Amino acid sequence: MEGVLVLDKPPGMTSHDVVDELRRRTSRRRIGHAGSLDPNATGVLLLLFERATKVSRWLMGLDKQYVFTIQLGIETTTHDRWGQIIRSSDLDNLDERLIGQAVMSFRGRYQQIAPAVSALKYRGRPLYKIAREGGQVPIKTRLVRIRSIEILDVCLPMVTLKVDCSSGTYVRALARDIGRQLGCGATVFCLRRTRIGPFDVEMATSLDDLVSRKVDLSKIMLSIDRALGYMPRVTVRQGRERAIRMGKPPEIDDLVNPDEIPEEGDFCLVDSEGNLIGIGHNQAKGTKRMRLDRIL
């Protein structure tokens, strides 16, 4: 049994806790995930079984969608309501127009500083472990992209938003930055990831249903082929598959439909019967300088 499972993570568990639980339940050791969620967050978590762990990087890099509620008027150490309050402010001068202007100012690309309590690593150690020990380290800014952001509801001090963003965006940091833009502080009150790339929360299975065996894991698991279905597919000519499976980078003459290769980026290599061989990458626009990034 191998493939990708779209899970609706419950609150109160780390992503690794979920992996450990499924390892116990399925007696399979080779399980991973494609992008962690905060322990108190819920929503889409992609779990990878067996060979699917080899494609984690291509799933981790997909855009994300979140629905989240922020509480205005406070800022905390963790940028969510489970941290210690470090500043507070009244909201007397705030109205929906000012909130809307501040929120919409984050559309597009911006340099974001990740929370000090996060899974990012500094010299090999997760930031949250350093923070627990009372340590402080410099955190570099990262360029993130807010593709769209929408206010769903305002009931002060609470504001509920929906955001579509690039991989690597921290919603807690976005909430912090919105609060600072408004001058009153803000922190995440609740957070739900509703989509990763094409994987919507409506596709997700609950952990309770898996644990209670209400669903058959083998029937809801997505094949690696289907999980990578968002990528262009390029067919390798008969007789050339073995060389590529042995690690040879693809060349134009190896391929049936080279026009399907993206100008720059990743694509799936399949044999004449549509079976997945590997993942290739075109390295520069206007060229067909390809490399083989993964053999499957």
mmCIF file of C-alpha atoms in Angstrom:
data_model
loop_
_atom_site.group_PDB
_atom_site.id
_atom_site.type_symbol
_atom_site.label_atom_id
_atom_site.label_comp_id
_atom_site.label_asym_id
_atom_site.label_seq_id
_atom_site.Cartn_x
_atom_site.Cartn_y
_atom_site.Cartn_z
ATOM 1 C CA MET A 1 0.000 0.000 0.000
ATOM 2 C CA GLU A 2 1.535 3.273 -1.145
ATOM 3 C CA GLY A 3 0.317 6.695 -2.125
ATOM 4 C CA VAL A 4 -0.957 9.973 -0.707
ATOM 5 C CA LEU A 5 -3.663 10.314 1.924
ATOM 6 C CA VAL A 6 -5.523 13.611 2.298
ATOM 7 C CA LEU A 7 -6.229 13.919 6.019
ATOM 8 C CA ASP A 8 -8.220 16.482 7.991
ATOM 9 C CA LYS A 9 -5.884 16.994 10.946
ATOM 10 C CA PRO A 10 -7.616 17.400 14.309
ATOM 11 C CA PRO A 11 -6.534 20.074 16.813
ATOM 12 C CA GLY A 12 -4.111 19.269 19.613
ATOM 13 C CA MET A 13 -1.739 17.066 17.603
ATOM 14 C CA THR A 14 1.500 17.880 15.858
ATOM 15 C CA SER A 15 1.861 16.670 12.294
ATOM 16 C CA HIS A 16 4.457 14.200 13.547
ATOM 17 C CA ASP A 17 1.978 12.915 16.154
ATOM 18 C CA VAL A 18 -0.376 12.049 13.291
ATOM 19 C CA VAL A 19 2.402 10.230 11.439
ATOM 20 C CA ASP A 20 3.294 8.250 14.578
ATOM 21 C CA GLU A 21 -0.351 7.303 15.122
ATOM 22 C CA LEU A 22 -0.673 5.951 11.592
ATOM 23 C CA ARG A 23 2.604 4.075 11.878
ATOM 24 C CA ARG A 24 1.192 2.301 14.925
ATOM 25 C CA ARG A 25 -2.157 1.605 13.299
ATOM 26 C CA THR A 26 -0.823 0.373 9.956
ATOM 27 C CA SER A 27 2.465 -1.234 11.068
ATOM 28 C CA ARG A 28 4.189 0.726 8.314
ATOM 29 C CA ARG A 29 7.324 2.683 9.133
ATOM 30 C CA ARG A 30 7.781 4.600 5.895
ATOM 31 C CA ILE A 31 5.224 7.354 6.367
ATOM 32 C CA GLY A 32 5.835 11.084 6.154
ATOM 33 C CA HIS A 33 3.945 14.291 5.518
ATOM 34 C CA ALA A 34 4.166 17.101 2.972
ATOM 35 C CA GLY A 35 4.032 20.255 5.056
ATOM 36 C CA SER A 36 3.368 20.535 8.772
ATOM 37 C CA LEU A 37 0.464 22.248 10.497
ATOM 38 C CA ASP A 38 0.635 23.968 13.876
ATOM 39 C CA PRO A 39 -0.546 21.670 16.700
ATOM 40 C CA ASN A 40 -3.676 23.740 17.340
ATOM 41 C CA ALA A 41 -4.516 24.160 13.651
ATOM 42 C CA THR A 42 -6.830 21.859 11.712
ATOM 43 C CA GLY A 43 -7.296 20.966 8.084
ATOM 44 C CA VAL A 44 -5.516 19.461 5.129
ATOM 45 C CA LEU A 45 -2.419 17.402 5.873
ATOM 46 C CA LEU A 46 -0.927 15.267 3.108
ATOM 47 C CA LEU A 47 0.397 11.957 4.398
ATOM 48 C CA LEU A 48 2.830 10.017 2.241
ATOM 49 C CA PHE A 49 3.095 6.238 2.344
ATOM 50 C CA GLU A 50 6.072 4.216 1.110
ATOM 51 C CA ARG A 51 7.400 5.431 -2.286
ATOM 52 C CA ALA A 52 5.219 8.535 -2.091
ATOM 53 C CA THR A 53 7.730 9.925 0.424
ATOM 54 C CA LYS A 54 10.061 10.371 -2.564
ATOM 55 C CA VAL A 55 7.820 13.093 -4.011
ATOM 56 C CA SER A 56 7.312 15.110 -0.808
ATOM 57 C CA ARG A 57 9.172 18.138 -2.127
ATOM 58 C CA TRP A 58 6.818 18.502 -5.113
ATOM 59 C CA LEU A 59 3.786 18.430 -2.830
ATOM 60 C CA MET A 60 5.288 20.674 -0.150
ATOM 61 C CA GLY A 61 5.887 23.389 -2.729
ATOM 62 C CA LEU A 62 2.221 23.750 -3.677
ATOM 63 C CA ASP A 63 0.229 26.869 -2.833
ATOM 64 C CA LYS A 64 -1.954 26.765 0.284
ATOM 65 C CA GLN A 65 -5.329 28.147 1.307
ATOM 66 C CA TYR A 66 -6.301 28.973 4.890
ATOM 67 C CA VAL A 67 -9.372 30.261 6.672
ATOM 68 C CA PHE A 68 -8.418 31.878 9.964
ATOM 69 C CA THR A 69 -9.690 34.230 12.627
ATOM 70 C CA ILE A 70 -7.482 36.876 14.171
ATOM 71 C CA GLN A 71 -8.055 38.715 17.414
ATOM 72 C CA LEU A 72 -7.177 42.379 17.174
ATOM 73 C CA GLY A 73 -5.818 44.335 20.112
ATOM 74 C CA ILE A 74 -3.214 41.874 21.372
ATOM 75 C CA GLU A 75 0.115 40.463 20.233
ATOM 76 C CA THR A 76 1.585 37.293 21.712
ATOM 77 C CA THR A 77 4.954 35.560 21.800
ATOM 78 C CA THR A 78 3.763 32.836 19.419
ATOM 79 C CA HIS A 79 1.430 35.049 17.331
ATOM 80 C CA ASP A 80 -1.520 32.870 18.314
ATOM 81 C CA ARG A 81 -3.770 32.848 21.369
ATOM 82 C CA TRP A 82 -1.730 30.129 23.082
ATOM 83 C CA GLY A 83 1.263 32.426 23.576
ATOM 84 C CA GLN A 84 1.933 35.003 26.271
ATOM 85 C CA ILE A 85 0.515 38.471 25.654
ATOM 86 C CA ILE A 86 3.347 40.941 25.074
ATOM 87 C CA ARG A 87 1.281 43.991 24.122
ATOM 88 C CA SER A 88 -2.330 45.086 24.075
ATOM 89 C CA SER A 89 -4.204 48.032 22.658
ATOM 90 C CA ASP A 90 -7.715 49.429 22.449
ATOM 91 C CA LEU A 91 -9.642 49.388 19.183
ATOM 92 C CA ASP A 92 -11.491 52.682 19.562
ATOM 93 C CA ASN A 93 -10.307 54.148 16.276
ATOM 94 C CA LEU A 94 -10.716 51.015 14.157
ATOM 95 C CA ASP A 95 -13.447 50.477 11.596
ATOM 96 C CA GLU A 96 -14.020 48.012 8.758
ATOM 97 C CA ARG A 97 -12.578 50.396 6.165
ATOM 98 C CA LEU A 98 -9.237 50.696 7.976
ATOM 99 C CA ILE A 99 -9.126 46.954 8.589
ATOM 100 C CA GLY A 100 -9.830 46.286 4.911
ATOM 101 C CA GLN A 101 -7.078 48.659 3.790
ATOM 102 C CA ALA A 102 -4.539 47.029 6.088
ATOM 103 C CA VAL A 103 -5.493 43.503 5.060
ATOM 104 C CA MET A 104 -5.459 44.244 1.322
ATOM 105 C CA SER A 105 -2.048 45.922 1.564
ATOM 106 C CA PHE A 106 -0.528 42.453 1.929
ATOM 107 C CA ARG A 107 -1.670 41.214 -1.479
ATOM 108 C CA GLY A 108 1.249 40.320 -3.701
ATOM 109 C CA ARG A 109 4.813 39.621 -2.614
ATOM 110 C CA TYR A 110 6.231 40.719 0.705
ATOM 111 C CA GLN A 111 9.200 39.962 2.934
ATOM 112 C CA GLN A 112 7.999 37.965 5.935
ATOM 113 C CA ILE A 113 9.797 37.064 9.147
ATOM 114 C CA ALA A 114 8.723 33.636 10.393
ATOM 115 C CA PRO A 115 7.575 33.245 14.017
ATOM 116 C CA ALA A 116 10.290 32.456 16.551
ATOM 117 C CA VAL A 117 8.146 29.466 17.539
ATOM 118 C CA SER A 118 8.120 27.511 14.280
ATOM 119 C CA ALA A 119 9.561 24.418 12.624
ATOM 120 C CA LEU A 120 12.134 26.399 10.653
ATOM 121 C CA LYS A 121 15.679 25.454 11.541
ATOM 122 C CA TYR A 122 18.670 27.492 12.648
ATOM 123 C CA ARG A 123 21.971 25.621 12.370
ATOM 124 C CA GLY A 124 20.071 22.332 12.293
ATOM 125 C CA ARG A 125 17.789 23.002 15.268
ATOM 126 C CA PRO A 126 14.072 23.864 15.055
ATOM 127 C CA LEU A 127 13.322 27.415 16.148
ATOM 128 C CA TYR A 128 10.610 26.272 18.548
ATOM 129 C CA LYS A 129 13.144 24.216 20.525
ATOM 130 C CA ILE A 130 15.499 27.176 20.762
ATOM 131 C CA ALA A 131 12.603 29.387 21.902
ATOM 132 C CA ARG A 132 11.557 26.872 24.574
ATOM 133 C CA GLU A 133 15.060 27.075 26.034
ATOM 134 C CA GLY A 134 14.848 30.860 26.158
ATOM 135 C CA GLY A 135 17.224 31.352 23.257
ATOM 136 C CA GLN A 136 16.988 33.999 20.568
ATOM 137 C CA VAL A 137 18.494 33.734 17.094
ATOM 138 C CA PRO A 138 18.327 35.951 14.015
ATOM 139 C CA ILE A 139 15.540 34.958 11.631
ATOM 140 C CA LYS A 140 16.004 35.928 8.003
ATOM 141 C CA THR A 141 13.147 37.444 6.055
ATOM 142 C CA ARG A 142 11.612 35.280 3.340
ATOM 143 C CA LEU A 143 9.822 36.410 0.210
ATOM 144 C CA VAL A 144 6.260 35.061 0.264
ATOM 145 C CA ARG A 145 3.319 35.685 -2.014
ATOM 146 C CA ILE A 146 -0.244 36.429 -0.970
ATOM 147 C CA ARG A 147 -2.178 35.555 -4.119
ATOM 148 C CA SER A 148 -5.518 36.613 -2.690
ATOM 149 C CA ILE A 149 -6.881 37.611 0.696
ATOM 150 C CA GLU A 150 -10.515 38.154 1.606
ATOM 151 C CA ILE A 151 -12.299 39.340 4.728
ATOM 152 C CA LEU A 152 -15.130 36.936 5.504
ATOM 153 C CA ASP A 153 -16.428 38.503 8.706
ATOM 154 C CA VAL A 154 -15.731 41.353 11.114
ATOM 155 C CA CYS A 155 -17.036 41.202 14.667
ATOM 156 C CA LEU A 156 -14.483 43.132 16.681
ATOM 157 C CA PRO A 157 -12.124 42.186 18.130
ATOM 158 C CA MET A 158 -12.403 39.171 15.783
ATOM 159 C CA VAL A 159 -11.784 39.256 12.033
ATOM 160 C CA THR A 160 -12.111 36.131 9.880
ATOM 161 C CA LEU A 161 -10.131 35.908 6.650
ATOM 162 C CA LYS A 162 -9.410 33.562 3.777
ATOM 163 C CA VAL A 163 -5.991 33.623 2.157
ATOM 164 C CA ASP A 164 -4.390 31.881 -0.821
ATOM 165 C CA CYS A 165 -0.629 32.012 -0.467
ATOM 166 C CA SER A 166 2.657 30.531 -1.553
ATOM 167 C CA SER A 167 4.292 27.640 0.214
ATOM 168 C CA GLY A 168 6.363 28.843 3.154
ATOM 169 C CA THR A 169 3.933 31.577 4.208
ATOM 170 C CA TYR A 170 3.249 31.641 7.941
ATOM 171 C CA VAL A 171 -0.325 32.690 8.692
ATOM 172 C CA ARG A 172 0.652 33.534 12.279
ATOM 173 C CA ALA A 173 3.259 35.942 10.926
ATOM 174 C CA LEU A 174 0.715 37.398 8.500
ATOM 175 C CA ALA A 175 -1.669 38.008 11.419
ATOM 176 C CA ARG A 176 1.134 39.668 13.392
ATOM 177 C CA ASP A 177 1.973 41.909 10.436
ATOM 178 C CA ILE A 178 -1.665 42.912 9.862
ATOM 179 C CA GLY A 179 -1.894 43.855 13.535
ATOM 180 C CA ARG A 180 1.255 45.942 13.338
ATOM 181 C CA GLN A 181 0.023 47.634 10.184
ATOM 182 C CA LEU A 182 -3.125 48.613 12.071
ATOM 183 C CA GLY A 183 -1.069 49.686 15.081
ATOM 184 C CA CYS A 184 -3.073 47.601 17.539
ATOM 185 C CA GLY A 185 -1.512 44.141 17.344
ATOM 186 C CA ALA A 186 -3.189 40.907 16.278
ATOM 187 C CA THR A 187 -2.890 37.211 16.968
ATOM 188 C CA VAL A 188 -4.377 34.068 15.426
ATOM 189 C CA PHE A 189 -7.425 32.837 17.312
ATOM 190 C CA CYS A 190 -8.096 29.766 15.131
ATOM 191 C CA LEU A 191 -6.599 28.417 11.921
ATOM 192 C CA ARG A 192 -7.770 25.888 9.344
ATOM 193 C CA ARG A 193 -5.947 24.850 6.175
ATOM 194 C CA THR A 194 -8.599 24.320 3.536
ATOM 195 C CA ARG A 195 -6.477 23.417 0.534
ATOM 196 C CA ILE A 196 -3.012 22.369 -0.610
ATOM 197 C CA GLY A 197 -2.713 22.774 -4.380
ATOM 198 C CA PRO A 198 -5.537 20.665 -5.863
ATOM 199 C CA PHE A 199 -6.183 18.831 -2.572
ATOM 200 C CA ASP A 200 -9.256 20.376 -0.964
ATOM 201 C CA VAL A 201 -10.476 19.737 2.576
ATOM 202 C CA GLU A 202 -13.658 18.261 1.042
ATOM 203 C CA MET A 203 -11.465 15.351 -0.123
ATOM 204 C CA ALA A 204 -10.036 14.800 3.346
ATOM 205 C CA THR A 205 -10.682 11.931 5.742
ATOM 206 C CA SER A 206 -10.800 12.436 9.500
ATOM 207 C CA LEU A 207 -8.284 10.718 11.750
ATOM 208 C CA ASP A 208 -11.162 9.357 13.862
ATOM 209 C CA ASP A 209 -12.618 7.561 10.845
ATOM 210 C CA LEU A 210 -9.227 6.030 10.067
ATOM 211 C CA VAL A 211 -8.600 4.921 13.638
ATOM 212 C CA SER A 212 -12.101 3.445 14.017
ATOM 213 C CA ARG A 213 -11.735 1.720 10.623
ATOM 214 C CA LYS A 214 -14.880 3.369 9.248
ATOM 215 C CA VAL A 215 -12.983 3.846 6.006
ATOM 216 C CA ASP A 216 -10.741 1.490 4.058
ATOM 217 C CA LEU A 217 -7.340 3.153 3.799
ATOM 218 C CA SER A 218 -6.491 1.367 0.560
ATOM 219 C CA LYS A 219 -9.638 2.750 -1.115
ATOM 220 C CA ILE A 220 -9.100 6.401 -0.229
ATOM 221 C CA MET A 221 -5.357 6.507 -0.874
ATOM 222 C CA LEU A 222 -4.384 8.506 -3.961
ATOM 223 C CA SER A 223 -1.794 6.933 -6.233
ATOM 224 C CA ILE A 224 1.484 8.796 -6.698
ATOM 225 C CA ASP A 225 0.488 9.244 -10.335
ATOM 226 C CA ARG A 226 -2.801 10.920 -9.387
ATOM 227 C CA ALA A 227 -1.184 13.053 -6.683
ATOM 228 C CA LEU A 228 1.189 14.474 -9.298
ATOM 229 C CA GLY A 229 -1.629 14.938 -11.803
ATOM 230 C CA TYR A 230 -1.221 18.723 -11.709
ATOM 231 C CA MET A 231 2.129 18.424 -13.542
ATOM 232 C CA PRO A 232 2.558 18.276 -17.344
ATOM 233 C CA ARG A 233 3.104 14.700 -18.576
ATOM 234 C CA VAL A 234 5.775 13.847 -21.124
ATOM 235 C CA THR A 235 5.971 10.381 -22.684
ATOM 236 C CA VAL A 236 9.298 8.586 -23.098
ATOM 237 C CA ARG A 237 9.779 6.665 -26.343
ATOM 238 C CA GLN A 238 9.730 2.892 -26.205
ATOM 239 C CA GLY A 239 13.219 1.534 -25.740
ATOM 240 C CA ARG A 240 14.414 4.684 -23.961
ATOM 241 C CA GLU A 241 12.700 4.054 -20.604
ATOM 242 C CA ARG A 242 15.399 1.805 -19.162
ATOM 243 C CA ALA A 243 18.147 4.390 -19.616
ATOM 244 C CA ILE A 244 16.088 7.025 -17.813
ATOM 245 C CA ARG A 245 15.244 4.585 -15.019
ATOM 246 C CA MET A 246 19.008 4.094 -14.669
ATOM 247 C CA GLY A 247 19.460 7.837 -14.146
ATOM 248 C CA LYS A 248 20.076 9.266 -17.620
ATOM 249 C CA PRO A 249 18.703 12.829 -17.977
ATOM 250 C CA PRO A 250 16.052 12.984 -20.722
ATOM 251 C CA GLU A 251 16.884 14.484 -24.097
ATOM 252 C CA ILE A 252 14.523 15.728 -26.794
ATOM 253 C CA ASP A 253 15.008 12.590 -28.917
ATOM 254 C CA ASP A 254 13.946 10.434 -25.958
ATOM 255 C CA LEU A 255 10.490 12.004 -25.832
ATOM 256 C CA VAL A 256 7.288 11.539 -27.813
ATOM 257 C CA ASN A 257 5.738 14.919 -26.966
ATOM 258 C CA PRO A 258 8.518 17.348 -26.003
ATOM 259 C CA ASP A 259 6.180 20.292 -26.672
ATOM 260 C CA GLU A 260 4.501 19.450 -23.345
ATOM 261 C CA ILE A 261 7.681 20.330 -21.444
ATOM 262 C CA PRO A 262 7.092 23.582 -19.524
ATOM 263 C CA GLU A 263 9.262 26.587 -20.354
ATOM 264 C CA GLU A 264 10.744 26.309 -16.895
ATOM 265 C CA GLY A 265 9.790 23.872 -14.158
ATOM 266 C CA ASP A 266 8.829 20.309 -13.366
ATOM 267 C CA PHE A 267 7.109 17.628 -15.408
ATOM 268 C CA CYS A 268 6.262 13.933 -15.085
ATOM 269 C CA LEU A 269 7.975 11.364 -17.289
ATOM 270 C CA VAL A 270 5.741 8.416 -18.217
ATOM 271 C CA ASP A 271 6.191 5.336 -20.384
ATOM 272 C CA SER A 272 4.076 4.503 -23.446
ATOM 273 C CA GLU A 273 1.423 2.925 -21.221
ATOM 274 C CA GLY A 274 1.202 5.979 -18.970
ATOM 275 C CA ASN A 275 3.144 4.517 -16.044
ATOM 276 C CA LEU A 276 5.163 7.020 -14.051
ATOM 277 C CA ILE A 277 8.937 6.798 -14.572
ATOM 278 C CA GLY A 278 10.191 9.906 -12.826
ATOM 279 C CA ILE A 279 10.154 13.679 -12.511
ATOM 280 C CA GLY A 280 12.121 15.914 -14.827
ATOM 281 C CA HIS A 281 12.915 19.611 -14.698
ATOM 282 C CA ASN A 282 13.496 22.105 -17.485
ATOM 283 C CA GLN A 283 16.177 24.437 -16.220
ATOM 284 C CA ALA A 284 15.752 27.626 -18.247
ATOM 285 C CA LYS A 285 13.156 29.452 -20.308
ATOM 286 C CA GLY A 286 13.527 29.111 -24.059
ATOM 287 C CA THR A 287 15.631 25.962 -23.776
ATOM 288 C CA LYS A 288 15.198 22.244 -23.292
ATOM 289 C CA ARG A 289 18.062 21.818 -20.814
ATOM 290 C CA MET A 290 16.559 19.047 -18.750
ATOM 291 C CA ARG A 291 17.635 17.196 -15.672
ATOM 292 C CA LEU A 292 16.199 14.127 -13.974
ATOM 293 C CA ASP A 293 15.242 15.030 -10.410
ATOM 294 C CA ARG A 294 13.588 11.817 -9.252
ATOM 295 C CA ILE A 295 13.271 8.208 -10.421
ATOM 296 C CA LEU A 296 10.075 6.458 -9.323
#
